[in-house]
Tab-separated table of C-alpha atoms in Angstrom:
chain	number	residue	atom	x	y	z
A	1	MET	CA	0.000	0.000	0.000
A	2	THR	CA	1.417	3.386	-0.939
A	3	GLU	CA	1.718	6.269	1.493
A	4	GLN	CA	-1.151	8.090	-0.264
A	5	GLN	CA	-3.374	4.987	-0.094
A	6	ALA	CA	-2.562	4.550	3.577
A	7	GLU	CA	-3.351	8.183	4.247
A	8	GLY	CA	-6.619	7.840	2.313
A	9	ALA	CA	-7.546	4.742	4.279
A	10	GLU	CA	-6.822	6.553	7.513
A	11	GLY	CA	-8.862	9.507	6.265
A	12	ALA	CA	-11.910	7.215	5.968
A	13	ARG	CA	-11.879	6.779	9.760
A	14	PRO	CA	-12.712	9.614	12.143
A	15	HIS	CA	-9.736	11.115	14.011
A	16	ARG	CA	-9.825	13.063	17.228
A	17	PRO	CA	-8.477	16.575	16.593
A	18	ARG	CA	-5.087	17.257	18.149
A	19	VAL	CA	-6.305	20.669	19.258
A	20	ASN	CA	-9.744	22.213	19.044
A	21	ALA	CA	-10.853	24.400	16.141
A	22	GLU	CA	-10.596	27.640	18.131
A	23	THR	CA	-6.899	26.978	18.870
A	24	VAL	CA	-6.265	26.332	15.155
A	25	ARG	CA	-7.892	29.659	14.256
A	26	ARG	CA	-5.802	31.488	16.864
A	27	ILE	CA	-2.580	29.978	15.491
A	28	GLU	CA	-3.614	30.915	11.933
A	29	ARG	CA	-4.018	34.541	12.978
A	30	ALA	CA	-0.681	34.518	14.834
A	31	THR	CA	1.448	32.804	12.154
A	32	GLY	CA	3.186	35.985	11.029
A	33	ALA	CA	3.830	37.123	14.581
A	34	LEU	CA	5.233	33.705	15.512
A	35	GLY	CA	7.652	33.826	12.577
A	36	THR	CA	8.838	37.279	13.603
A	37	ALA	CA	9.210	36.171	17.231
A	38	ALA	CA	11.282	33.149	16.139
A	39	ILE	CA	13.666	35.274	14.061
A	40	THR	CA	14.021	37.808	16.875
A	41	ALA	CA	14.808	35.001	19.315
A	42	MET	CA	17.452	33.559	16.955
A	43	GLU	CA	19.147	36.941	16.629
A	44	LYS	CA	19.171	37.320	20.397
A	45	ARG	CA	20.195	33.804	21.440
A	46	LEU	CA	22.376	32.498	18.570
A	47	PRO	CA	25.674	34.356	17.999
A	48	TRP	CA	26.416	32.311	14.873
A	49	PHE	CA	23.111	33.453	13.339
A	50	ARG	CA	24.116	37.100	13.763
A	51	ASN	CA	27.448	36.391	12.019
A	52	LEU	CA	25.826	34.912	8.906
A	53	SER	CA	25.518	36.888	5.697
A	54	ALA	CA	22.295	38.791	5.103
A	55	GLU	CA	21.346	36.300	2.388
A	56	ASN	CA	21.762	33.276	4.651
A	57	ARG	CA	19.859	34.960	7.495
A	58	SER	CA	17.049	35.639	5.021
A	59	TRP	CA	16.980	31.981	3.979
A	60	LEU	CA	16.856	30.850	7.606
A	61	GLY	CA	13.995	33.266	8.212
A	62	LEU	CA	12.089	31.487	5.452
A	63	VAL	CA	12.942	28.140	7.054
A	64	ALA	CA	11.520	29.365	10.379
A	65	GLN	CA	8.305	30.561	8.726
A	66	ALA	CA	8.031	27.301	6.781
A	67	GLY	CA	8.433	25.349	10.023
A	68	ILE	CA	5.590	27.237	11.674
A	69	ALA	CA	3.401	26.848	8.569
A	70	ALA	CA	4.115	23.088	8.559
A	71	PHE	CA	3.092	22.900	12.228
A	72	LEU	CA	-0.181	24.619	11.441
A	73	ASP	CA	-0.788	22.260	8.518
A	74	TRP	CA	-0.085	19.244	10.745
A	75	ILE	CA	-2.544	20.176	13.487
A	76	ARG	CA	-5.196	20.892	10.828
A	77	HIS	CA	-4.920	17.277	9.589
A	78	PRO	CA	-5.091	14.871	12.535
A	79	GLN	CA	-5.226	11.893	10.153
A	80	ARG	CA	-1.490	12.335	9.455
A	81	ASN	CA	0.611	10.298	11.813
A	82	ARG	CA	3.688	12.402	11.121
A	83	PRO	CA	3.984	16.055	10.115
A	84	ALA	CA	5.013	16.761	6.534
A	85	VAL	CA	8.200	18.556	7.554
A	86	THR	CA	10.615	17.154	4.976
A	87	GLU	CA	9.884	20.247	2.893
A	88	VAL	CA	10.704	22.674	5.713
A	89	PHE	CA	14.430	22.696	5.060
A	90	GLY	CA	13.835	22.312	1.350
A	91	THR	CA	12.833	25.984	1.249
A	92	ALA	CA	16.535	26.875	1.538
A	93	PRO	CA	19.237	26.072	-1.031
A	94	ARG	CA	21.435	23.020	-0.469
A	95	GLU	CA	24.492	25.274	-0.136
A	96	LEU	CA	23.056	26.573	3.139
A	97	ALA	CA	23.974	23.261	4.782
A	98	GLN	CA	27.634	24.205	4.297
A	99	ALA	CA	27.140	27.520	6.132
A	100	VAL	CA	24.936	26.096	8.910
A	101	SER	CA	26.063	22.916	10.656
A	102	LEU	CA	23.670	20.235	11.871
A	103	GLN	CA	24.349	21.351	15.451
A	104	HIS	CA	23.353	24.908	14.526
A	105	ALA	CA	20.240	23.653	12.742
A	106	VAL	CA	19.153	21.774	15.879
A	107	GLU	CA	19.774	24.905	17.974
A	108	MET	CA	17.649	26.883	15.516
A	109	VAL	CA	14.800	24.359	15.775
A	110	ARG	CA	14.960	24.574	19.571
A	111	VAL	CA	14.703	28.383	19.490
A	112	ILE	CA	11.744	28.293	17.066
A	113	ILE	CA	9.893	25.746	19.195
A	114	ASP	CA	10.654	27.747	22.335
A	115	ALA	CA	9.184	30.833	20.649
A	116	VAL	CA	5.973	28.942	19.909
A	117	GLU	CA	5.826	27.228	23.287
A	118	ALA	CA	6.260	30.557	25.077
A	119	GLN	CA	2.936	31.675	23.617
A	120	VAL	CA	0.964	28.488	24.230
A	121	ASP	CA	-1.203	30.108	26.876
A	122	GLU	CA	-2.167	32.937	24.494
A	123	LEU	CA	-2.592	30.681	21.449
A	124	ALA	CA	-4.581	27.862	23.035
A	125	ALA	CA	-8.308	28.079	23.562
A	126	PRO	CA	-9.265	27.979	27.233
A	127	GLY	CA	-8.673	24.478	28.586
A	128	ASN	CA	-6.676	23.389	25.513
A	129	GLU	CA	-3.223	24.407	26.778
A	130	ALA	CA	-2.010	20.859	27.589
A	131	GLU	CA	-3.082	19.493	24.200
A	132	LEU	CA	-1.323	22.314	22.334
A	133	ARG	CA	1.834	21.907	24.411
A	134	GLU	CA	1.879	18.158	23.663
A	135	ALA	CA	1.417	18.860	19.952
A	136	VAL	CA	4.323	21.344	20.005
A	137	LEU	CA	6.625	18.808	21.661
A	138	THR	CA	5.673	16.060	19.192
A	139	TYR	CA	6.241	18.398	16.285
A	140	ALA	CA	9.631	19.487	17.701
A	141	ARG	CA	10.779	15.864	17.710
A	142	GLU	CA	9.681	15.302	14.114
A	143	ILE	CA	11.245	18.484	12.752
A	144	ALA	CA	14.544	17.586	14.441
A	145	PHE	CA	14.431	14.239	12.623
A	146	SER	CA	13.735	16.134	9.424
A	147	ALA	CA	16.809	18.303	9.913
A	148	ALA	CA	18.967	15.222	10.464
A	149	LEU	CA	17.571	13.645	7.289
A	150	VAL	CA	18.340	16.723	5.188
A	151	TYR	CA	21.906	16.890	6.472
A	152	ALA	CA	22.434	13.164	5.975
A	153	ARG	CA	21.328	13.402	2.355
A	154	THR	CA	23.516	16.465	1.801
A	155	ALA	CA	26.511	14.698	3.355
A	156	GLU	CA	25.940	11.632	1.165
A	157	ALA	CA	25.802	13.735	-1.997
A	158	ARG	CA	28.802	15.766	-0.866
A	159	GLY	CA	30.752	12.585	-0.142
A	160	ALA	CA	30.131	11.202	-3.632
A	161	TRP	CA	31.181	14.501	-5.210
A	162	ASP	CA	34.300	14.749	-3.032
A	163	ALA	CA	35.311	11.199	-3.995
A	164	ARG	CA	35.092	12.039	-7.711
A	165	LEU	CA	36.977	15.302	-7.207
A	166	GLU	CA	39.624	13.581	-5.107
A	167	ALA	CA	40.216	10.976	-7.821
A	168	LEU	CA	40.509	13.766	-10.396
A	169	VAL	CA	43.110	15.634	-8.309
A	170	VAL	CA	45.225	12.515	-7.716
A	171	ASP	CA	45.037	11.572	-11.404
A	172	SER	CA	46.166	15.066	-12.414
A	173	LEU	CA	49.135	14.896	-10.051
A	174	VAL	CA	50.146	11.493	-11.424
A	175	ARG	CA	50.059	12.900	-14.960
A	176	GLY	CA	52.208	15.821	-13.840
A	177	GLU	CA	49.615	18.517	-14.478
A	178	THR	CA	49.977	21.826	-12.651
A	179	GLU	CA	46.906	23.547	-13.994
A	180	ASP	CA	45.251	26.455	-12.221
A	181	SER	CA	42.232	24.181	-11.840
A	182	LEU	CA	44.154	22.311	-9.120
A	183	ARG	CA	43.850	25.388	-6.940
A	184	SER	CA	40.072	25.532	-7.300
A	185	TRP	CA	39.792	21.767	-6.771
A	186	ALA	CA	41.845	22.065	-3.594
A	187	SER	CA	39.545	24.838	-2.404
A	188	ALA	CA	36.465	22.717	-3.140
A	189	LEU	CA	37.959	19.929	-1.023
A	190	ASN	CA	38.709	22.399	1.812
A	191	TRP	CA	42.407	21.613	1.420
A	192	SER	CA	44.651	24.237	2.980
A	193	SER	CA	47.415	22.174	4.595
A	194	SER	CA	51.054	22.677	3.809
A	195	PRO	CA	53.669	21.452	3.235
A	196	VAL	CA	52.689	18.457	1.108
A	197	THR	CA	54.290	15.108	0.327
A	198	VAL	CA	53.146	12.267	-1.922
A	199	VAL	CA	53.482	8.687	-0.661
A	200	VAL	CA	53.249	5.757	-3.080
A	201	GLY	CA	53.306	1.991	-2.833
A	202	THR	CA	51.459	-1.021	-4.133
A	203	ILE	CA	48.437	-3.095	-3.177
A	204	GLY	CA	49.128	-6.803	-2.866
A	205	ASP	CA	47.969	-8.852	-5.874
A	206	ASP	CA	46.497	-11.483	-3.571
A	207	GLU	CA	44.357	-8.990	-1.644
A	208	PRO	CA	40.634	-8.812	-2.402
A	209	THR	CA	40.851	-5.033	-2.671
A	210	SER	CA	43.545	-4.996	-5.362
A	211	GLY	CA	42.810	-3.695	-8.826
A	212	SER	CA	39.491	-2.065	-7.940
A	213	ALA	CA	38.945	1.516	-6.816
A	214	ALA	CA	35.645	0.503	-5.244
A	215	GLY	CA	37.209	-2.512	-3.548
A	216	VAL	CA	40.062	-0.486	-2.039
A	217	GLU	CA	37.738	2.223	-0.676
A	218	PRO	CA	37.444	0.620	2.813
A	219	LEU	CA	41.236	0.648	3.074
A	220	ILE	CA	41.358	4.302	1.989
A	221	GLU	CA	38.651	5.187	4.529
A	222	GLU	CA	40.792	3.626	7.257
A	223	MET	CA	43.727	5.749	6.094
A	224	ARG	CA	41.562	8.881	6.124
A	225	ALA	CA	40.511	8.147	9.704
A	226	GLN	CA	44.143	7.595	10.643
A	227	ALA	CA	45.085	10.920	9.025
A	228	ARG	CA	42.325	12.763	10.884
A	229	ARG	CA	43.590	11.382	14.186
A	230	ALA	CA	47.063	12.676	13.310
A	231	ARG	CA	45.572	16.035	12.191
A	232	LEU	CA	46.777	15.555	8.633
A	233	ASP	CA	44.977	16.144	5.337
A	234	LEU	CA	44.808	13.155	3.013
A	235	LEU	CA	43.823	12.561	-0.592
A	236	ALA	CA	44.089	9.031	-1.954
A	237	GLY	CA	43.735	7.281	-5.296
A	238	LEU	CA	44.402	3.944	-6.938
A	239	HIS	CA	46.221	3.678	-10.286
A	240	GLY	CA	46.489	0.070	-11.352
A	241	ASN	CA	48.022	-1.615	-8.316
A	242	ARG	CA	49.693	1.604	-7.131
A	243	LEU	CA	48.152	3.338	-4.138
A	244	ILE	CA	48.912	7.067	-4.095
A	245	LEU	CA	48.492	9.245	-0.999
A	246	VAL	CA	48.764	13.023	-0.932
A	247	VAL	CA	49.539	14.029	2.658
A	248	GLY	CA	49.329	17.609	3.880
A	249	GLY	CA	50.426	19.179	7.139
A	250	CYS	CA	53.507	17.071	7.980
A	251	ASP	CA	57.061	18.487	7.958
A	252	ASP	CA	58.753	15.077	7.672
A	253	PRO	CA	57.968	12.969	4.565
A	254	ILE	CA	59.376	9.777	6.083
A	255	ALA	CA	57.344	10.230	9.275
A	256	ALA	CA	54.213	10.832	7.184
A	257	ALA	CA	54.856	7.722	5.094
A	258	ASP	CA	55.637	5.644	8.177
A	259	ARG	CA	52.127	6.306	9.515
A	260	PHE	CA	50.586	4.561	6.523
A	261	ALA	CA	53.281	2.075	5.474
A	262	GLY	CA	51.540	-0.826	7.198
A	263	ARG	CA	48.423	-0.283	5.047
A	264	PHE	CA	50.289	-0.890	1.787
A	265	GLY	CA	50.935	-4.275	0.242
A	266	PRO	CA	54.375	-5.919	0.222
A	267	GLY	CA	57.185	-4.074	-1.517
A	268	PRO	CA	58.643	-0.595	-1.293
A	269	VAL	CA	56.827	2.440	0.072
A	270	ILE	CA	58.226	5.754	-1.165
A	271	ALA	CA	57.809	9.286	0.192
A	272	GLY	CA	58.281	12.108	-2.280
A	273	PRO	CA	60.044	15.327	-1.261
A	274	LEU	CA	58.179	18.093	0.551
A	275	VAL	CA	56.617	20.750	-1.654
A	276	ARG	CA	54.943	24.034	-0.820
A	277	ASP	CA	51.303	23.218	-1.539
A	278	LEU	CA	48.915	20.982	-3.441
A	279	ARG	CA	49.412	22.876	-6.677
A	280	THR	CA	53.108	21.897	-6.737
A	281	ALA	CA	52.503	18.355	-5.472
A	282	SER	CA	53.083	16.964	-8.970
A	283	VAL	CA	56.832	17.438	-8.320
A	284	SER	CA	56.633	15.188	-5.264
A	285	ALA	CA	54.413	12.687	-7.098
A	286	ARG	CA	56.783	12.482	-10.066
A	287	ALA	CA	59.786	11.820	-7.806
A	288	ALA	CA	57.949	9.233	-5.707
A	289	LEU	CA	56.650	7.303	-8.701
A	290	SER	CA	60.076	7.361	-10.345
A	291	ALA	CA	61.625	5.982	-7.160
A	292	LEU	CA	58.950	3.269	-6.951
A	293	ARG	CA	59.846	2.129	-10.496
A	294	ALA	CA	63.566	2.119	-9.680
A	295	ALA	CA	63.229	0.497	-6.253
A	296	PRO	CA	63.887	-3.091	-7.476
A	297	ALA	CA	67.507	-2.012	-8.058
A	298	TRP	CA	67.874	-1.539	-4.283
A	299	PRO	CA	66.261	-4.614	-2.685
A	300	ASP	CA	67.441	-3.661	0.823
A	301	ALA	CA	65.948	-0.163	0.751
A	302	PRO	CA	64.248	0.883	4.001
A	303	ARG	CA	60.462	0.922	4.140
A	304	PRO	CA	59.486	3.667	3.785
A	305	ALA	CA	62.286	5.279	1.809
A	306	GLY	CA	62.620	8.831	0.527
A	307	ALA	CA	62.526	9.393	-3.215
A	308	ASP	CA	65.880	11.222	-2.990
A	309	ASP	CA	67.422	8.173	-1.312
A	310	LEU	CA	67.066	6.432	-4.676
A	311	LEU	CA	68.564	9.201	-6.823
A	312	PRO	CA	71.265	6.947	-8.357
A	313	GLU	CA	68.770	4.164	-9.199
A	314	ARG	CA	66.334	6.728	-10.631
A	315	ALA	CA	69.118	8.257	-12.733
A	316	LEU	CA	70.165	4.838	-14.079
A	317	ASP	CA	66.507	4.188	-14.898
A	318	GLY	CA	66.455	7.308	-17.066
A	319	ASP	CA	64.805	9.858	-14.734
A	320	PRO	CA	65.946	13.288	-16.017
A	321	ASP	CA	65.080	14.992	-12.713
A	322	ALA	CA	67.330	12.592	-10.792
A	323	ARG	CA	70.175	13.058	-13.270
A	324	ALA	CA	69.872	16.838	-13.072
A	325	ALA	CA	69.839	16.708	-9.252
A	326	LEU	CA	72.969	14.534	-9.067
A	327	ILE	CA	74.834	16.793	-11.473
A	328	SER	CA	73.807	20.080	-9.862
A	329	ASP	CA	73.950	18.987	-6.212
A	330	VAL	CA	76.893	16.558	-6.299
A	331	TYR	CA	79.087	16.763	-9.406
A	332	GLU	CA	79.200	20.544	-9.811
A	333	PRO	CA	80.067	21.203	-6.133
A	334	LEU	CA	82.857	18.618	-6.465
A	335	LEU	CA	84.098	20.319	-9.607
A	336	SER	CA	84.100	23.671	-7.838
A	337	GLY	CA	86.431	22.157	-5.225
A	338	GLY	CA	89.100	21.566	-7.850
A	339	HIS	CA	90.283	18.677	-10.007
A	340	ALA	CA	92.460	17.315	-7.187
A	341	LEU	CA	89.354	16.769	-5.089
A	342	LEU	CA	87.532	15.003	-7.928
A	343	ASP	CA	90.588	12.871	-8.780
A	344	THR	CA	91.025	11.851	-5.138
A	345	LEU	CA	87.391	10.811	-4.864
A	346	THR	CA	87.361	8.731	-8.049
A	347	THR	CA	90.699	7.072	-7.200
A	348	TYR	CA	89.450	6.279	-3.688
A	349	LEU	CA	86.263	4.666	-5.041
A	350	GLU	CA	88.165	2.750	-7.721
A	351	GLN	CA	90.596	1.402	-5.086
A	352	GLY	CA	87.826	-0.085	-2.969
A	353	SER	CA	87.815	2.776	-0.438
A	354	SER	CA	91.444	2.166	0.548
A	355	LEU	CA	93.231	5.260	1.925
A	356	GLU	CA	96.709	3.795	1.546
A	357	ALA	CA	96.199	2.636	-2.045
A	358	THR	CA	94.734	6.032	-2.986
A	359	ALA	CA	97.654	7.883	-1.356
A	360	ARG	CA	100.226	5.715	-3.180
A	361	LEU	CA	98.608	6.253	-6.579
A	362	LEU	CA	98.313	10.018	-6.080
A	363	PHE	CA	101.757	10.366	-4.432
A	364	VAL	CA	100.295	12.142	-1.384
A	365	HIS	CA	100.132	11.443	2.341
A	366	PRO	CA	97.109	9.444	3.603
A	367	ASN	CA	96.164	12.434	5.791
A	368	THR	CA	95.844	14.487	2.600
A	369	VAL	CA	93.434	11.891	1.257
A	370	ARG	CA	91.463	12.046	4.521
A	371	TYR	CA	91.254	15.826	4.344
A	372	ARG	CA	90.054	15.767	0.734
A	373	LEU	CA	87.418	13.119	1.485
A	374	ARG	CA	86.114	15.213	4.400
A	375	ARG	CA	85.927	18.117	1.981
A	376	VAL	CA	83.863	15.945	-0.400
A	377	ALA	CA	81.415	15.210	2.422
A	378	GLU	CA	81.169	18.908	3.292
A	379	LEU	CA	80.402	19.923	-0.298
A	380	THR	CA	77.940	17.154	-1.151
A	381	GLU	CA	76.611	15.817	2.201
A	382	TYR	CA	77.602	12.338	1.013
A	383	THR	CA	80.350	10.417	2.858
A	384	PRO	CA	82.629	8.520	0.411
A	385	SER	CA	83.413	5.732	2.898
A	386	ALA	CA	79.686	4.883	3.349
A	387	GLY	CA	78.546	2.266	0.852
A	388	ARG	CA	75.348	3.946	-0.406
A	389	ASP	CA	76.920	7.392	-0.356
A	390	GLY	CA	79.941	6.160	-2.288
A	391	PHE	CA	77.648	4.615	-4.911
A	392	THR	CA	75.703	7.883	-5.238
A	393	LEU	CA	78.927	9.888	-5.616
A	394	TRP	CA	80.215	7.504	-8.288
A	395	VAL	CA	77.013	7.722	-10.333
A	396	ALA	CA	76.989	11.516	-9.997
A	397	VAL	CA	80.587	11.790	-11.226
A	398	ALA	CA	79.880	9.472	-14.159
A	399	LEU	CA	76.822	11.495	-15.170
A	400	GLY	CA	78.684	14.773	-14.801
A	401	ARG	CA	81.553	13.584	-16.985
A	402	LEU	CA	79.140	12.284	-19.618
A	403	THR	CA	77.349	15.635	-19.717
A	404	ALA	CA	80.631	17.548	-19.859
A	405	GLY	CA	81.892	15.266	-22.643
A	406	ARG	CA	78.764	15.836	-24.714
A	407	ALA	CA	79.060	19.589	-24.229
A	408	GLU	CA	82.710	19.504	-25.352
A	409	GLY	CA	81.762	17.423	-28.400
A	410	ALA	CA	79.020	19.882	-29.340
A	411	ARG	CA	81.414	22.831	-29.079
A	412	GLY	CA	83.956	20.973	-31.191
A	413	ARG	CA	81.418	20.403	-33.942
A	414	LEU	CA	80.466	24.079	-33.914
A	415	ASP	CA	84.148	25.100	-34.165
């Protein structure tokens, strides 16, 4: 049986009026005054209402009047089990739910009901005060449920829109786009955190959530909850079997990645470098994804690892950003220290990090070699005697010499 049929069936039976006819007529005459009293009470008792824009206050005034009109309609029709209040909040635009929280809406309902209840003695016909007060309380309960329903529907629609927008932002960062639209998207998602890092890893092939954006959503929701507890912003997306997190509000990329590393599947987890804001996050995403591709070349890499920790592997894999970083941050500072410094470093690495063998080949004292190696560490922040650092220095020198050789060849052809 439909709702209309049920209402019609109920209408065939007599119903005792909720309040007598004289009370209904009194409320009809006082509708305008009740609406004005409700708005005056909101301005007096609700500081947030006074701080709203004139447009939003006007909309809420219409909501108050609609609520009183719906109450009048409900007591006129005793055959209705529940008041038709779902339209009360429909008088205002959906955007109003973003300016007025559910808590504020409930406070507003309480003030409106209080304004009506305060005049029960004047509105009710003699002897009908208790019935009118009971009707007001019943209606207050139903309109509160109505408010919750409106906000729940708005939140559901907002959640679906945010999910689509979030996927669009993550996809744009993966493709390396830095369009102005990223700024407006970030604003729509209420993203204001900085700095930003991008964390990437994989989803296990044997997991039921792998390969499906819908299937991985519960995992992403858990990560969002974890981020909220840590007071971080989080955007997440799935590309193939790669899970990509954009984390805002953390000054340490490794610490940010470590919070979520246990949620990824087996294999490396990479944290991209810190960037200023979401609009420049494509730089961090590009570095992190490049490091994830190159990670098999370093099986013993820590988990999580920083994208810059894999600069030599990324450079060998053809990443132009990694090559440029090694040349500008390692090779060129070494070159500025003089050829003796560069020759000492390369000889030391070629001789298996032996001070004595390096000193013999260069015809210098071992202490001279030590001094020059300390100078290398000061200029590059890489220590030649450390295995990983020595490897990075060697790759940087090789890349620098290749680039210098190509430049010399080009000049020779021009001459």
